[in-house]
């Protein structure tokens, strides 16, 4: 791969820091961004994860210069970029929808930015070819967008975004229009390229698996605010809030009661609380399926009502007497001995548990 | 299956033949009639007489000028407006559509009557103002701008439809944003990315406008100008054979112009396809 020729000396080591500071943006009555604070470190791939409408695209478009913010700041390497027009922002973007220029070949698409910069034709061709090689499509150089598959088009779009050696790479759900298999391979390829080039990258997605598998850090957004920004493993094992816990991975809610000493009692055992204990109201404990241990017992309070095979483990759904459904992962071999209707007891590991207000 | 396909083919051939005959027989008959001499030989008298008749060149040139100016004015008005609406305020799109479609419900006669009213009323009231000169200017017989105004209005719905279908096929907003992201200022993005992708639509809009202007009779004749269509009518009235020659000729001229336009479009496309 020709990374060396693409990134001249110094470029890879000076990838940018991006900072959003109390960023606000309102569209009429909807608040797209409500004081977003977020820092992207140089050279890292940060995934922006969150439910639909939480402001991910808006944040990215403000950074690219296609959208304005009402208040707050956007800093790139400490410099406020508000007044820089979009075409001088030095941020390469790949769009969710296919955005290649239909009247240009793949090579001309990739070279478009260089043409705008006034780079000579021979040099343009050479660079376009290098970039096409980088994304693995040198043989498509003379093809038009309508002659290429969706995955190929997004690769070309990626090459086009990288052509000007931007300081920041912005990806707005670039894989969402592709089928599952292509999505997986392109995901790995984007990650490989990003690491090779060491380019600061913001990757918007609402697919948590995508975010967790690709990113150095994941920022979970909710209603225009940052909920938590952490490494994938931290996010999964130590979610800061119930929202993050339930958005990332699978969570079951189990009703619990307070004890006098500020702990909670759940499934007949006492557990300390991880984080804050809500002051009033009914409470739920949040647990991941792999943390619920299931032991068959004829007089157990829980009954297996569903099973779904996930490979090495099988995820069982058990129901308590009060109707609460809890998911529990058991090794598939064990699961075969637990037909539907089996009675069992459930235990949680003796660790602090995450507690949230009961949702109706 | 094969039988079905071959039967379909026969049908297709038959329909094509019938449609062809429907168009070709009257045309062939016209051509025959226009070159048939009294003593059974072929003579092109009608055509030579036509071309040498007074006013042939003048009216043809006038029509071509009118067509070109109308197309240019129309595209300059419509294209920026339609792109701006898509980029800036999509909510205004229905409004633009209604405004552009409105002329469709006004018959040319009514439009002309209205124009005459304004042209009569204007000079009386504006005698001592610079507007008076404007009224004189738009009505000068060498190049009646007033006809361009009327034609622009009449062609507005056609051109709008053609451009709209072209714009629907491209995601204007995303393409402009992608171009700006590649370092193009937005006017440059429009010129280098949107317009090339609208070539077909621009060509269609020009086609329709051209055809309309070439054939327009009502307004020009009522306002007392003599573009080609009006001239043909006045000449044809006087002589049977010549009148038929005239319609054959005007058909030919229209076809040639449309073919030229199409060829121009194809050539440019070919060029962009091979250059890289
Ligand atoms: N141009 C706009 N005009 C009006 N409202 C807008 C505009 N752009 C975004 N919004 C609103 O702002 C909110 C945030 O939108 P945004 O596109 O940033 O969400 P998102 O997180 O990218 O969602 P998705 O996952 O669906 O793409 C939404 O409620 C949306 O309706
Ligand atoms: Mg979005």
XYZ file of C-alpha atoms and ligand atoms in Angstrom:
668
model
C 0.000 0.000 0.000
C 1.210 3.435 -0.848
C 0.540 5.241 2.374
C 3.951 6.815 2.426
C 3.361 8.746 -0.787
C -0.104 9.790 0.368
C 0.893 11.232 3.649
C 3.901 13.491 3.305
C 6.300 13.831 6.170
C 4.744 15.204 9.301
C 1.171 14.906 8.120
C 0.320 11.693 9.893
C 1.836 12.845 13.147
C -0.032 16.166 13.167
C -3.569 14.849 12.920
C -5.957 17.226 14.547
C -7.725 17.495 17.859
C -11.408 18.306 17.555
C -13.344 19.893 20.389
C -17.029 20.627 20.681
C -17.728 23.035 23.524
C -21.287 23.508 24.820
C -22.541 23.244 21.292
C -26.177 24.157 20.836
C -28.348 24.006 17.758
C -32.074 24.437 17.568
C -34.347 23.818 14.574
C -37.586 25.620 15.329
C -38.842 23.842 18.411
C -36.589 20.774 18.181
C -33.268 20.976 19.950
C -30.807 18.976 17.902
C -27.783 19.742 20.076
C -28.210 20.763 23.671
C -24.804 21.766 24.959
C -22.622 19.026 23.524
C -19.163 18.747 25.038
C -16.787 16.345 23.370
C -13.096 16.089 22.570
C -11.668 13.884 19.846
C -8.009 13.084 20.378
C -5.507 13.239 17.519
C -5.488 10.121 15.398
C -8.310 8.345 17.161
C -11.467 6.931 15.687
C -14.349 8.178 17.754
C -17.789 6.746 17.128
C -20.816 8.940 17.725
C -23.516 6.565 18.819
C -27.089 7.303 19.716
C -30.718 6.785 18.812
C -32.238 8.417 15.758
C -32.636 12.176 16.082
C -30.127 12.625 18.914
C -28.050 15.102 16.916
C -25.203 12.975 15.539
C -25.528 14.181 11.966
C -26.023 17.759 13.098
C -22.755 17.695 15.064
C -20.905 16.287 12.079
C -22.426 18.805 9.662
C -21.503 21.681 11.936
C -17.931 20.438 11.948
C -17.975 20.111 8.136
C -19.420 23.608 7.780
C -22.788 22.656 6.260
C -24.736 23.688 9.316
C -24.336 26.502 11.788
C -24.538 26.379 15.570
C -26.484 28.783 17.762
C -23.926 28.910 20.541
C -20.838 27.139 21.766
C -17.593 26.517 19.936
C -16.035 24.067 17.534
C -12.264 23.963 17.777
C -9.845 22.147 15.521
C -6.376 22.114 17.018
C -7.555 24.803 19.395
C -8.668 27.124 16.620
C -12.304 28.200 16.310
C -13.444 27.221 12.816
C -16.869 28.897 12.854
C -15.902 31.522 10.295
C -14.148 29.185 7.882
C -16.423 28.306 4.932
C -17.139 24.655 4.240
C -14.853 24.414 1.233
C -11.827 25.513 3.240
C -12.403 23.355 6.290
C -9.933 20.606 5.551
C -12.333 17.880 6.634
C -13.089 14.978 4.320
C -16.601 13.628 4.536
C -18.310 10.441 3.434
C -22.068 10.788 3.252
C -24.769 8.336 4.182
C -26.378 8.458 0.761
C -24.376 7.766 -2.360
C -22.804 11.085 -3.170
C -20.403 10.410 -6.023
C -20.687 12.849 -8.909
C -22.670 10.862 -11.488
C -21.059 12.489 -14.516
C -17.499 11.683 -13.489
C -15.573 8.412 -13.485
C -14.255 6.973 -10.254
C -10.814 8.437 -10.939
C -12.256 11.865 -11.749
C -14.404 11.745 -8.635
C -11.363 11.067 -6.505
C -9.394 13.763 -8.309
C -12.180 16.354 -8.071
C -10.790 18.007 -4.959
C -7.310 18.129 -6.450
C -8.770 19.786 -9.556
C -10.421 22.400 -7.355
C -7.016 23.020 -5.781
C -5.464 23.516 -9.201
C -3.242 20.443 -9.099
C -1.835 19.628 -12.554
C -3.526 16.892 -14.532
C -0.689 14.372 -14.529
C -0.237 14.720 -10.790
C -4.007 14.400 -10.296
C -4.124 11.149 -12.207
C -1.237 9.728 -10.279
C -2.732 10.620 -6.924
C -6.187 9.394 -7.890
C -4.677 6.094 -8.863
C -2.808 5.781 -5.591
C -5.976 6.454 -3.672
C -7.976 3.964 -5.701
C -5.322 1.407 -4.922
C -5.543 2.311 -1.271
C -9.255 1.470 -1.220
C -8.648 -1.604 -3.357
C -10.394 -0.518 -6.548
C -7.700 0.454 -9.053
C -9.469 -1.526 -11.789
C -12.587 0.650 -11.466
C -10.846 3.923 -12.307
C -12.720 4.480 -15.554
C -16.099 3.306 -14.324
C -18.993 5.650 -13.685
C -20.820 5.549 -10.358
C -23.892 3.875 -11.854
C -21.660 1.022 -13.008
C -20.516 0.248 -9.471
C -22.071 -1.478 -6.478
C -23.000 0.442 -3.354
C -19.974 -0.823 -1.468
C -17.656 0.178 -4.292
C -19.244 3.609 -4.464
C -18.674 4.165 -0.766
C -15.053 3.090 -1.138
C -14.597 5.605 -3.922
C -16.291 8.214 -1.738
C -13.793 7.353 0.999
C -10.902 7.760 -1.441
C -12.366 11.101 -2.540
C -12.615 12.248 1.069
C -8.995 11.288 1.674
C -7.669 12.833 -1.534
C -7.005 16.240 -0.029
C -5.291 14.723 3.018
C -7.768 16.296 5.401
C -6.976 16.824 9.042
C -10.254 15.194 10.034
C -12.260 12.409 8.431
C -16.030 12.542 8.894
C -18.154 9.482 8.232
C -21.921 9.795 8.522
C -23.301 6.264 8.617
C -21.354 5.386 5.491
C -22.316 1.736 5.732
C -26.003 1.953 6.480
C -27.121 1.556 2.869
C -25.046 -1.591 2.334
C -25.930 -5.206 2.930
C -24.605 -6.968 6.013
C -21.662 -8.760 4.471
C -20.281 -5.774 2.590
C -20.818 -3.720 5.697
C -18.619 -6.021 7.749
C -15.718 -6.037 5.303
C -15.874 -2.303 4.640
C -15.973 -1.663 8.363
C -12.677 -3.457 8.796
C -11.213 -1.705 5.811
C -12.130 1.755 7.074
C -10.566 0.934 10.400
C -7.380 -0.372 8.767
C -7.058 2.717 6.575
C -7.753 5.038 9.453
C -5.036 3.433 11.531
C -2.565 3.393 8.658
C -3.096 7.082 7.982
C -3.474 7.970 11.647
C -6.223 10.397 10.787
C -8.580 11.813 13.404
C -11.945 10.317 12.531
C -15.528 10.897 13.627
C -17.770 8.009 12.743
C -21.513 8.428 13.119
C -23.605 5.326 13.559
C -26.657 4.093 15.346
C -25.440 0.524 15.175
C -23.878 -0.198 18.555
C -22.066 -3.271 17.323
C -20.417 -1.205 14.591
C -19.367 1.433 17.102
C -17.989 -1.032 19.628
C -16.049 -3.062 17.083
C -14.375 -0.186 15.243
C -13.840 2.715 17.549
C -11.053 3.688 19.905
C -13.679 5.468 21.939
C -17.438 5.670 21.688
C -19.463 8.757 22.543
C -23.065 7.966 23.361
C -25.410 10.868 22.652
C -28.902 11.333 23.931
C -31.175 14.217 23.013
C -28.300 16.430 21.945
C -26.130 15.804 24.992
C -23.157 13.592 25.694
C -24.172 10.726 27.911
C -20.806 8.992 28.145
C -17.579 8.881 26.193
C -15.369 5.881 26.868
C -13.557 2.957 25.316
C -15.839 0.182 24.048
C -14.972 -2.190 26.890
C -15.457 0.462 29.536
C -18.750 1.483 27.990
C -19.928 -2.079 28.065
C -18.725 -3.084 31.471
C -19.074 0.221 33.316
C -21.884 2.215 31.706
C -22.236 5.587 33.402
C -25.981 5.771 33.118
C -28.915 3.471 32.663
C -29.452 4.918 29.185
C -25.971 3.916 28.093
C -26.346 0.548 29.750
C -29.487 -0.229 27.836
C -28.374 1.305 24.555
C -25.121 -0.631 24.457
C -25.643 -4.353 24.598
C -28.611 -6.121 26.134
C -29.958 -5.347 29.592
C -32.717 -6.874 31.655
C -34.603 -4.884 34.261
C -35.444 -6.555 37.569
C -37.572 -4.836 40.218
C -35.752 -4.409 43.517
C -36.318 -2.823 46.897
C -34.233 -0.457 49.018
C -32.639 -1.526 52.238
C -32.126 0.767 55.192
C -28.352 1.040 54.643
C -28.559 2.348 51.081
C -28.247 -0.974 49.316
C -30.795 -2.796 47.232
C -32.312 -6.221 47.587
C -32.871 -8.144 44.402
C -33.705 -11.809 43.790
C -33.390 -12.367 47.536
C -29.866 -10.964 47.893
C -28.413 -7.646 48.958
C -26.173 -5.722 46.607
C -24.328 -2.427 46.946
C -25.294 0.174 44.349
C -22.966 1.222 41.569
C -23.251 4.998 41.211
C -26.118 7.035 42.597
C -29.206 5.572 44.123
C -32.297 7.485 42.934
C -33.829 9.312 45.894
C -37.385 8.102 45.526
C -39.700 5.922 43.497
C -39.626 2.279 42.528
C -36.302 0.869 41.434
C -34.997 -1.552 38.843
C -31.657 -3.318 38.781
C -30.050 -3.558 35.335
C -28.175 -6.730 34.483
C -26.515 -8.155 31.394
C -27.494 -11.644 30.274
C -23.984 -12.992 30.851
C -24.125 -11.855 34.485
C -27.314 -13.706 35.345
C -26.509 -17.163 36.608
C -29.236 -19.720 36.153
C -29.463 -22.895 38.244
C -32.207 -25.406 37.590
C -34.311 -25.995 40.724
C -37.724 -27.581 40.911
C -38.921 -24.960 43.404
C -37.146 -22.024 41.719
C -39.074 -18.774 41.230
C -38.216 -18.455 37.548
C -39.375 -20.423 34.544
C -37.675 -20.673 31.134
C -40.040 -19.290 28.490
C -37.863 -18.778 25.417
C -34.451 -19.679 24.061
C -32.443 -18.208 21.228
C -29.316 -19.844 19.933
C -26.341 -17.489 19.573
C -23.565 -19.982 18.857
C -21.441 -20.902 21.870
C -24.092 -19.576 24.217
C -27.845 -19.727 24.180
C -29.825 -16.787 25.496
C -32.676 -17.962 27.666
C -35.572 -15.771 28.635
C -36.948 -16.610 32.041
C -40.073 -15.242 33.661
C -40.565 -14.488 37.338
C -43.877 -14.920 39.135
C -44.662 -11.207 38.781
C -44.170 -11.337 35.016
C -40.686 -9.822 34.895
C -38.675 -11.229 31.997
C -34.931 -11.661 32.433
C -32.396 -12.761 29.853
C -29.629 -15.139 30.846
C -26.804 -16.526 28.741
C -25.905 -20.140 29.358
C -23.458 -22.346 27.487
C -25.299 -24.001 24.642
C -24.462 -27.492 25.968
C -26.140 -26.664 29.267
C -29.056 -25.039 27.520
C -29.959 -28.312 25.807
C -30.711 -29.756 29.248
C -33.075 -26.888 30.062
C -36.236 -27.249 27.982
C -38.877 -24.550 28.029
C -40.855 -24.657 31.259
C -37.865 -25.621 33.409
C -37.913 -24.001 36.847
C -34.753 -22.313 38.065
C -33.229 -19.892 40.521
C -31.320 -16.815 39.394
C -28.276 -15.282 41.048
C -26.302 -12.153 40.320
C -22.548 -11.886 40.926
C -21.753 -10.351 44.312
C -20.853 -6.974 42.892
C -22.303 -3.482 42.989
C -25.274 -3.317 40.629
C -26.558 -0.574 38.328
C -29.867 0.813 39.522
C -32.393 2.965 37.679
C -35.848 4.363 38.332
C -38.534 1.957 37.279
C -39.906 2.832 33.880
C -43.560 2.149 33.371
C -43.054 -19.151 -25.186
C -41.109 -18.725 -28.403
C -44.413 -18.679 -30.230
C -45.678 -15.927 -27.962
C -42.575 -13.844 -28.554
C -42.764 -14.229 -32.296
C -46.458 -13.327 -32.216
C -45.609 -10.257 -30.159
C -42.987 -9.368 -32.687
C -45.509 -9.553 -35.500
C -47.844 -7.315 -33.553
C -45.111 -4.860 -32.834
C -44.223 -4.740 -36.495
C -47.833 -4.207 -37.470
C -48.357 -1.374 -35.024
C -45.123 0.259 -36.064
C -46.093 -0.050 -39.713
C -49.536 1.450 -39.119
C -48.159 4.347 -37.106
C -45.482 4.880 -39.709
C -48.034 4.939 -42.500
C -50.219 7.325 -40.536
C -47.342 9.792 -40.444
C -45.672 9.038 -43.716
C -48.588 8.874 -46.172
C -49.742 12.477 -45.670
C -46.149 13.639 -45.760
C -45.309 11.705 -48.881
C -48.523 12.951 -50.464
C -47.628 16.521 -49.562
C -44.146 16.174 -50.964
C -45.528 14.581 -54.105
C -48.155 17.272 -54.528
C -45.652 20.045 -54.010
C -43.251 18.792 -56.690
C -45.758 17.423 -59.186
C -45.796 19.486 -62.345
C -48.854 20.010 -64.528
C -47.447 17.892 -67.333
C -46.562 14.959 -65.094
C -42.862 15.751 -64.488
C -41.119 16.726 -61.309
C -40.476 20.393 -60.658
C -39.254 22.270 -57.642
C -40.886 25.520 -58.703
C -42.928 25.757 -55.548
C -39.809 25.529 -53.391
C -37.679 27.895 -55.401
C -40.559 30.331 -55.558
C -40.976 30.031 -51.832
C -37.366 30.652 -51.001
C -37.193 33.631 -53.308
C -40.512 35.020 -52.068
C -40.083 38.304 -50.172
C -39.658 37.897 -46.434
C -38.452 34.278 -46.366
C -35.041 34.957 -44.895
C -36.218 37.808 -42.690
C -38.970 35.815 -41.052
C -36.833 32.710 -40.647
C -34.004 34.666 -39.068
C -36.443 36.485 -36.803
C -37.920 33.196 -35.617
C -34.513 31.714 -34.935
C -33.446 34.790 -33.013
C -36.644 34.740 -31.006
C -36.148 31.049 -30.244
C -32.570 31.471 -29.091
C -33.292 34.508 -26.925
C -36.359 32.825 -25.422
C -34.411 29.688 -24.546
C -31.577 31.706 -23.017
C -33.855 33.970 -20.972
C -35.961 31.054 -19.812
C -33.012 28.957 -18.676
C -31.342 31.913 -16.988
C -34.541 32.543 -15.063
C -35.485 29.004 -14.204
C -32.270 27.094 -13.539
C -30.859 29.336 -10.790
C -34.289 29.683 -9.214
C -34.952 25.962 -9.156
C -31.513 25.092 -7.816
C -31.678 27.842 -5.196
C -35.040 26.601 -3.976
C -33.701 23.081 -3.596
C -30.591 24.225 -1.777
C -31.988 27.012 0.328
C -35.671 26.655 1.068
C -37.331 23.434 -0.039
C -40.542 24.694 1.498
C -40.912 27.210 -1.351
C -40.833 24.460 -3.962
C -44.599 23.964 -4.248
C -45.006 27.723 -4.644
C -42.483 27.843 -7.462
C -44.195 24.908 -9.087
C -47.605 26.587 -8.986
C -46.224 29.863 -10.328
C -44.450 28.094 -13.173
C -47.453 25.979 -14.076
C -49.909 28.859 -13.998
C -49.377 29.998 -17.633
C -50.771 26.627 -18.690
C -54.280 27.723 -17.783
C -54.040 30.967 -19.743
C -54.793 30.403 -23.437
C -52.437 32.249 -25.833
C -55.339 34.361 -27.063
C -56.097 35.573 -23.570
C -52.415 36.228 -22.917
C -52.188 38.218 -26.109
C -55.316 40.195 -25.347
C -53.820 41.073 -21.980
C -50.547 42.086 -23.579
C -52.336 44.293 -26.087
C -54.205 45.941 -23.258
C -50.977 46.764 -21.449
C -49.236 47.907 -24.607
C -52.111 50.265 -25.434
C -52.571 51.582 -21.949
C -48.908 52.038 -21.140
C -47.762 54.698 -23.571
C -50.718 56.981 -22.829
C -49.960 57.104 -19.148
C -46.206 57.006 -19.324
C -45.786 59.530 -22.098
C -43.243 61.708 -20.307
C -41.378 59.036 -18.387
C -38.440 56.809 -19.392
C -40.881 53.892 -19.391
C -42.288 55.204 -22.616
C -39.019 54.367 -24.309
C -39.219 50.909 -22.830
C -42.582 50.367 -24.429
C -41.239 51.476 -27.768
C -38.142 49.348 -27.352
C -39.941 46.092 -26.636
C -42.139 46.556 -29.671
C -39.576 47.428 -32.314
C -40.338 45.385 -35.427
C -36.734 44.266 -36.047
C -36.734 42.364 -32.796
C -39.999 42.408 -30.850
C -38.930 41.680 -27.274
C -42.579 41.602 -26.350
C -42.810 38.274 -28.163
C -39.926 36.936 -26.100
C -41.816 37.932 -22.973
C -44.922 36.155 -24.197
C -42.979 33.053 -25.265
C -41.104 32.842 -21.991
C -44.441 32.813 -20.201
C -45.905 30.239 -22.547
C -42.876 27.933 -22.364
C -42.486 28.288 -18.595
C -44.578 25.220 -17.662
C -42.888 23.045 -20.280
C -39.386 24.059 -19.324
C -40.213 23.770 -15.632
C -41.428 20.186 -16.044
C -38.377 19.214 -18.042
C -35.940 20.747 -15.549
C -37.846 19.448 -12.562
C -37.643 15.856 -13.744
C -33.915 16.334 -14.300
C -33.404 17.784 -10.838
C -35.418 15.004 -9.261
C -32.900 12.507 -10.584
C -29.982 14.114 -8.728
C -29.624 14.740 -5.023
C -28.757 18.418 -5.474
C -28.096 19.108 -1.851
C -25.805 16.184 -1.150
C -23.880 16.669 -4.387
C -23.284 20.350 -3.655
C -22.193 19.494 -0.142
C -19.870 16.793 -1.421
C -18.355 19.248 -3.891
C -17.924 21.898 -1.218
C -16.322 19.297 0.985
C -13.841 18.748 -1.836
C -12.914 22.406 -1.814
C -15.326 23.917 -4.329
C -17.094 27.130 -3.379
C -20.810 26.690 -3.790
C -21.227 28.603 -7.084
C -18.453 26.448 -8.443
C -20.119 23.357 -7.040
C -23.319 24.233 -8.899
C -21.532 24.887 -12.177
C -19.181 21.920 -12.046
C -21.377 19.315 -10.452
C -25.061 20.138 -10.815
C -25.181 21.602 -14.328
C -23.285 18.741 -15.997
C -25.756 16.322 -14.472
C -28.661 18.383 -15.750
C -27.517 18.311 -19.363
C -30.354 16.071 -20.471
C -32.935 18.199 -18.696
C -31.484 21.428 -20.085
C -31.590 19.924 -23.544
C -35.191 18.807 -23.110
C -36.255 22.193 -21.851
C -34.546 23.830 -24.834
C -36.190 21.337 -27.210
C -39.657 22.050 -25.984
C -39.153 25.795 -25.949
C -37.659 25.752 -29.422
C -40.534 23.700 -30.806
C -43.023 26.040 -29.185
C -41.428 29.193 -30.561
C -40.999 27.735 -34.042
C -44.653 26.881 -34.280
C -46.210 29.780 -32.404
C -48.743 31.641 -34.502
C -51.494 33.232 -32.420
C -49.601 35.806 -30.413
C -47.233 36.870 -33.169
C -50.003 37.235 -35.679
C -52.349 39.174 -33.400
C -49.561 41.511 -32.320
C -48.781 42.050 -35.996
C -45.274 40.585 -36.288
C -44.109 38.244 -38.981
C -41.997 35.360 -37.718
C -41.815 32.239 -39.847
C -45.134 30.679 -38.864
C -47.035 33.866 -39.687
C -45.142 34.383 -42.908
C -45.865 30.804 -44.043
C -49.526 31.371 -43.426
C -49.633 34.578 -45.413
C -47.703 33.085 -48.337
C -49.498 29.788 -48.347
C -52.876 31.462 -48.520
C -52.177 32.808 -51.962
C -51.205 29.581 -53.774
C -52.213 25.974 -53.331
C -49.024 24.199 -54.290
C -46.862 26.695 -52.499
C -48.836 26.360 -49.285
C -48.111 22.644 -49.201
C -44.453 23.241 -50.051
C -44.375 25.645 -47.164
C -45.606 23.101 -44.624
C -43.134 20.496 -45.881
C -40.361 23.034 -45.590
C -41.295 24.162 -42.089
C -41.422 20.550 -40.949
C -37.961 20.006 -42.364
C -36.556 23.106 -40.743
C -37.958 22.144 -37.355
C -36.543 18.647 -37.622
C -33.149 19.856 -38.666
C -32.991 22.247 -35.728
C -34.069 19.629 -33.210
C -31.599 17.147 -34.672
C -28.829 19.698 -34.423
C -29.664 20.315 -30.787
C -29.747 16.583 -30.050
C -26.478 16.061 -31.863
C -24.866 18.855 -29.890
C -26.013 17.196 -26.668
C -24.783 13.773 -27.739
C -21.406 15.097 -28.790
C -20.755 16.737 -25.437
C -21.777 13.604 -23.627
C -19.475 11.555 -25.791
C -16.638 13.921 -25.054
C -17.040 13.718 -21.290
C -17.328 9.952 -21.528
C -14.029 9.531 -23.295
C -12.041 12.249 -21.584
C -10.626 11.288 -18.218
N -32.440 21.054 8.596
C -33.228 20.701 9.620
N -34.409 21.321 9.807
C -35.203 20.982 10.836
N -34.915 20.046 11.738
C -33.768 19.382 11.613
C -32.852 19.672 10.552
N -31.781 18.857 10.674
C -32.014 18.109 11.769
N -33.196 18.413 12.336
C -33.742 17.803 13.565
O -32.740 17.798 14.544
C -32.751 16.564 15.260
C -31.398 15.910 15.171
O -31.162 15.521 13.832
P -29.904 14.707 13.354
O -30.032 14.529 11.897
O -28.683 15.346 13.868
O -30.127 13.309 14.086
P -29.271 11.980 13.954
O -28.748 11.693 15.306
O -28.301 12.093 12.854
O -30.393 10.905 13.600
P -30.346 9.695 12.570
O -29.722 8.553 13.285
O -31.795 9.444 12.309
O -29.605 10.135 11.366
C -33.872 15.748 14.671
O -34.993 15.872 15.518
C -34.133 16.369 13.345
O -35.495 16.260 13.017
Mg -28.075 11.180 10.901
